[in-house]
C-alpha positions as CSV (number, residue, x, y, z in Angstrom):
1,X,113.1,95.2,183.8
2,X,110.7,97.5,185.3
3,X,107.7,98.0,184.7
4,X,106.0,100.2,182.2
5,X,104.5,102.8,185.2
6,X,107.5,103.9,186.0
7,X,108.3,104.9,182.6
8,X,105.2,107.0,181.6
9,X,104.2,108.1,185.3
10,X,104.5,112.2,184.8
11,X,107.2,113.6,187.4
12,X,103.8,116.0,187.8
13,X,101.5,113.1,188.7
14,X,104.3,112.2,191.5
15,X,105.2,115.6,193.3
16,X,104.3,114.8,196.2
17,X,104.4,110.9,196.2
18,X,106.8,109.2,199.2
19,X,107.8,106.1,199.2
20,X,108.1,104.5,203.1
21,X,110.5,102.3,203.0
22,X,108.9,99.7,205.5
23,X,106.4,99.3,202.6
24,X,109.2,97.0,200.9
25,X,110.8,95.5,204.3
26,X,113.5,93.3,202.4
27,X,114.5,95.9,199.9
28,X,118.2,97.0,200.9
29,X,118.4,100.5,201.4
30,X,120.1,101.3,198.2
31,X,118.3,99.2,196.1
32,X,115.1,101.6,197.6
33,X,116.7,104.3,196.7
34,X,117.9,103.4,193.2
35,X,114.0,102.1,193.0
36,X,112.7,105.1,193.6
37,X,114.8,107.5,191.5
38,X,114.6,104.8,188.1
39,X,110.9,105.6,188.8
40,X,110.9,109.0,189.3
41,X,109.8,109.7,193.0
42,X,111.0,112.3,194.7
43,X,110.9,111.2,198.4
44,X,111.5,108.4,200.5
45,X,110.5,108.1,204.7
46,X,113.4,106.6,206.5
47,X,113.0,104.0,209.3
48,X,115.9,104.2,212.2
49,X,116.9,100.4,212.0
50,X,117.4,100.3,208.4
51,X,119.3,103.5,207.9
52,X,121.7,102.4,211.1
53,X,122.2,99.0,209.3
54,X,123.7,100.7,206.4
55,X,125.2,103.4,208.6
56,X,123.6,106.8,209.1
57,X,126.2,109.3,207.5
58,X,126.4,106.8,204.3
59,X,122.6,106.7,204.5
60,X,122.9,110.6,204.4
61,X,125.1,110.7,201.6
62,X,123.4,108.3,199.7
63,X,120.0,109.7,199.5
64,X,121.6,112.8,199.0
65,X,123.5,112.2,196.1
66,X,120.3,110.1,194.7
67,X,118.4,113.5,194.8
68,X,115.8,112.3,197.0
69,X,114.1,114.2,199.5
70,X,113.4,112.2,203.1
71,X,110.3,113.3,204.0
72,X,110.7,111.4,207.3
73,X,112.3,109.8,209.9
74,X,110.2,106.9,212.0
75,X,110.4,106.5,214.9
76,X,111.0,107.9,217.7
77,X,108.7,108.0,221.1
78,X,107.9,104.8,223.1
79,X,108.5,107.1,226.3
80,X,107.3,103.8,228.6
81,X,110.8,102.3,228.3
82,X,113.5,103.3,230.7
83,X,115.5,104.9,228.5
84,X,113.4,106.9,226.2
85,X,115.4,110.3,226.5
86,X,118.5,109.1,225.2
87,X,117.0,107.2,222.8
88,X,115.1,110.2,221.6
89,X,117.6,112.8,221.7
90,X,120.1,110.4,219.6
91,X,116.8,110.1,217.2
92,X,116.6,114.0,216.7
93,X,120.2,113.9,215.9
94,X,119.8,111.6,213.4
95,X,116.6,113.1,211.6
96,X,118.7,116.3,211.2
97,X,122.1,114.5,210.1
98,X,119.3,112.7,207.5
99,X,117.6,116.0,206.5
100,X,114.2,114.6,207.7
101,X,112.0,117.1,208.8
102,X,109.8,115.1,211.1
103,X,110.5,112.3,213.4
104,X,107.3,110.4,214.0
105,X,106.7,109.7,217.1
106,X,104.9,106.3,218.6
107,X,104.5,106.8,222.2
108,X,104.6,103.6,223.4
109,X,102.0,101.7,225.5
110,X,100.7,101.5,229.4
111,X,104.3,100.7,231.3
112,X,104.4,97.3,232.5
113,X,101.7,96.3,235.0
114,X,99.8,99.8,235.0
115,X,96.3,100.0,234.1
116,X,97.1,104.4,234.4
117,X,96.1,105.3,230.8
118,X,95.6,108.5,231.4
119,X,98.7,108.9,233.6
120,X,100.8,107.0,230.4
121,X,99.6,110.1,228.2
122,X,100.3,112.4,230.1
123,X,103.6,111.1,230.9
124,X,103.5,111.4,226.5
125,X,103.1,115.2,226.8
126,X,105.8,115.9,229.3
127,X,108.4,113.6,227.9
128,X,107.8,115.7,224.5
129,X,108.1,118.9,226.7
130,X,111.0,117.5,227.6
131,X,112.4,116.6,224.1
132,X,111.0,120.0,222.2
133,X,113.8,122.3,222.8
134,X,116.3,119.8,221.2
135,X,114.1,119.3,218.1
136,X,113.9,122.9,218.0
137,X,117.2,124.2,217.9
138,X,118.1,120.9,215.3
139,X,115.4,121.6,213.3
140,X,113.3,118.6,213.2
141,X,109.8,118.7,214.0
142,X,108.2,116.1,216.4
143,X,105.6,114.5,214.5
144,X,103.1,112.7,217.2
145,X,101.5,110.0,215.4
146,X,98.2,108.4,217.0
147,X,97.4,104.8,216.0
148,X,94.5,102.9,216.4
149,X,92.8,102.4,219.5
150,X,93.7,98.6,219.2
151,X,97.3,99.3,219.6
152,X,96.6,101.2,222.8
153,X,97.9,98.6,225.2
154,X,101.1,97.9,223.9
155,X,102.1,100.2,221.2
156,X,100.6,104.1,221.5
157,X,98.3,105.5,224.3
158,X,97.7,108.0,221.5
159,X,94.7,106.4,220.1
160,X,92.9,109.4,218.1
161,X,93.6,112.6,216.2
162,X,92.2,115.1,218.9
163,X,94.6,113.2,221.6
164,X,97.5,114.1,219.6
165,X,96.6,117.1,219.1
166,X,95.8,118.0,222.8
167,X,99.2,117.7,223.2
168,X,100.4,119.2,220.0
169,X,98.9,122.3,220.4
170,X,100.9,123.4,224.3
171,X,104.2,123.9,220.9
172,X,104.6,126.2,218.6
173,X,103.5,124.4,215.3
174,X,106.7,124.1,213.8
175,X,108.1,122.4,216.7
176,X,105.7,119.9,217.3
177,X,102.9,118.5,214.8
178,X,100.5,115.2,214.3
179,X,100.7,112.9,211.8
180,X,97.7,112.0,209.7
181,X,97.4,108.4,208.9
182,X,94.9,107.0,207.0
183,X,95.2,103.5,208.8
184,X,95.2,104.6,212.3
185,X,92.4,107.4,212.2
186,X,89.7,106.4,209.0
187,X,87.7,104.7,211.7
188,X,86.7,108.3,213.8
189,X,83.7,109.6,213.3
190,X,85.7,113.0,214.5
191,X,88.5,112.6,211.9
192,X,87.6,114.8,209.2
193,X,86.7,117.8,212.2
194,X,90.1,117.5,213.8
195,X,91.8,117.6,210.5
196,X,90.8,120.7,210.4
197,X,91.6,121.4,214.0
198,X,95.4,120.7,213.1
199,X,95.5,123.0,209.8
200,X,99.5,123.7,210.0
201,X,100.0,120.9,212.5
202,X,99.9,118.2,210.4
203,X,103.1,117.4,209.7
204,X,102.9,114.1,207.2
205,X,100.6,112.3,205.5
206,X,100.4,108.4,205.2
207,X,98.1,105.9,203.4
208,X,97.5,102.6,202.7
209,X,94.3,100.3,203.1
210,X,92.3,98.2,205.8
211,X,91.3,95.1,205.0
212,X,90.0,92.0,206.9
213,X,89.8,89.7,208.4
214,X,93.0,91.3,210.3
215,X,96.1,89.0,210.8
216,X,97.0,87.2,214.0
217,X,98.5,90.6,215.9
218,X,97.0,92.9,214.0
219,X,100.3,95.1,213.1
220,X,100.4,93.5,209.6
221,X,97.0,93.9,208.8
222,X,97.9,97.2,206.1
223,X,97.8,96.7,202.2
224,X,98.5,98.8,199.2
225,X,96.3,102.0,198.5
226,X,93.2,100.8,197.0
227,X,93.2,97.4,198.4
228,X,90.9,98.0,201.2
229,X,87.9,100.1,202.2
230,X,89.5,103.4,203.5
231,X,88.2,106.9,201.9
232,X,91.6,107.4,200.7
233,X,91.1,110.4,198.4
234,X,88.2,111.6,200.8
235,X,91.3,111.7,203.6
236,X,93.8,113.2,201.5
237,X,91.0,115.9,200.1
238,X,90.5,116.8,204.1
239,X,94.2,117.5,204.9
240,X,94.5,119.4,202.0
241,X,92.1,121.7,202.9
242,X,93.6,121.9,206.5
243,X,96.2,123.7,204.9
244,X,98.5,120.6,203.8
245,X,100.5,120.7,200.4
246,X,103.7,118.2,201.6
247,X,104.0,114.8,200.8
248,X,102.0,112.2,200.6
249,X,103.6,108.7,202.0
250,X,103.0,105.1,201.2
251,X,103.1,103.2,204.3
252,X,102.5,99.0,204.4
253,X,103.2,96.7,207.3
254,X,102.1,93.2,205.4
255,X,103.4,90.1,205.2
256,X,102.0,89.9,201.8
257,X,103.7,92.5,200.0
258,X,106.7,91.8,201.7
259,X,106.9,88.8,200.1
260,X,107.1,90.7,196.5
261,X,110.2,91.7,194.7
262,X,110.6,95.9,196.2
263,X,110.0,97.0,192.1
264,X,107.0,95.7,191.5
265,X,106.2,96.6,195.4
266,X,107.1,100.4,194.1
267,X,105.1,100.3,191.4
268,X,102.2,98.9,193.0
269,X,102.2,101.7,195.6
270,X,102.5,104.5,192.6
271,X,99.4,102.7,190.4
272,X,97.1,102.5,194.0
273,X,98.6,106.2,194.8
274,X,97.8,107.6,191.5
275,X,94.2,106.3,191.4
276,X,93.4,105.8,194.8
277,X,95.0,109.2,196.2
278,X,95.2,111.7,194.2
């Protein structure tokens, strides 16, 4: 049985509440989406592994039929590797078979042996020249995501807001955005100006907390809204004076709440949401 939250949670209260499914790793892709529509949300992001697992077109039709709105697609990017064209193209392809409007976009770290950061992002802003026509004539918007400056190395040479949006703003907005999350960019002392710098670039919205000490590798080191010491509401105020009115995504990487049954995972993420967010 579920419980009682996501019986009496308004569908108001929830209008713009998305539940990522890498916030409930084990959770089989139907049993997500069954989650999420016995509780009355209205979106779900999509992660590329998971959805291919399960098959794309039955991933398609299955959200579809559920009713829910993906309000993503992650990832695409990592434009270090040898074979990040394909790879990308094939992920536009699938954010539009999906009905995702965005593909996030990690960009990937330095390429082996270099020590060229600033030659890695700007081989981030052509490869995205390269990709934008594609996106654009499928009609999926390439959502650059910046992560934290501790990922930098291996993971995204995007380490701030303003870097994305350096890039972001050579493309029509509709074609190319940033994504705002609370993770990556709480930390800046620049955040809440280049919020609204990106006004109708910002193309999602993710939260969760920080807390500490941080985990052995640092990528697991999220937890559910309200667990940690971000300015969640502070954040989401910011973007939504930028201009921002689209969902609002619950995104976790922890070992933690992995470990938890996906329902009472859900419903944890709509209780920190709905006091922590909104």
């Amino acid at each position: 049985m579920r419980a009682p939250q996501s019986r009496t949670t308004s569908p108001q209260s929830l209008a713009r509440f998305s539940f990522n499914q890498a916030t409930a790793q084990r959770w089989p892709l139907p049993d997500v989406v069954a989650g999420c529509v016995a509780a009355g949300v209205p979106g779900i992001g999509l992660w590329r592994e998971p959805v291919a697992d399960h098959g794309l077109a039955r991933s398609a039709t299955l959200v579809r039929d559920a009713g829910l709105t993906v309000t993503s697609l992650c990832r695409g990017g990592f434009f270090s590797t040898d074979d990040w064209r394909a790879e990308n193209l094939r992920a536009i392809d699938e954010a539009a078979t999906l009905g995702a409007p965005e593909l996030v976009l990690v960009s990937g770290g330095l390429p082996p042996g270099s020590r060229d950061i600033d030659g890695a992002r700007q081989r981030v802003a052509d490869a995205i020249g390269e990709l934008a026509p594609h996106a654009e004539a499928t009609g999926v918007r390439l959502a650059i995501e910046p992560l934290h400056p501790m990922f930098a190395a291996d993971r995204c040479v995007i380490a701030s807001l303003g870097q994305a949006l350096d890039i972001a703003e050579a493309f029509d907005p509709t074609v190319v955005g940033v994504v705002v999350d609370a993770y990556h960019v709480w930390w800046d002392e620049t955040v809440y100006a280049q919020i609204a710098r990106a006004g109708s670039r910002i193309a999602a919205f993710q939260v969760c907390d920080w807390v500490t000490p941080l985990p052995e590798g640092v990528l697991l080191g999220r937890a559910l809204p309200g667990a940690g010491c971000i300015e969640l509401r502070r954040l989401r105020e910011a973007v939504d004076a930028a201009g921002y009115g689209g969902p609002i995504e619950v995104e976790v990487f922890s070992a933690a709440v992995w470990a938890r049954p996906g329902g009472e995972v859900l419903d944890a993420a709509i209780a920190g949401y709905l006091r922590h967010v909104v």
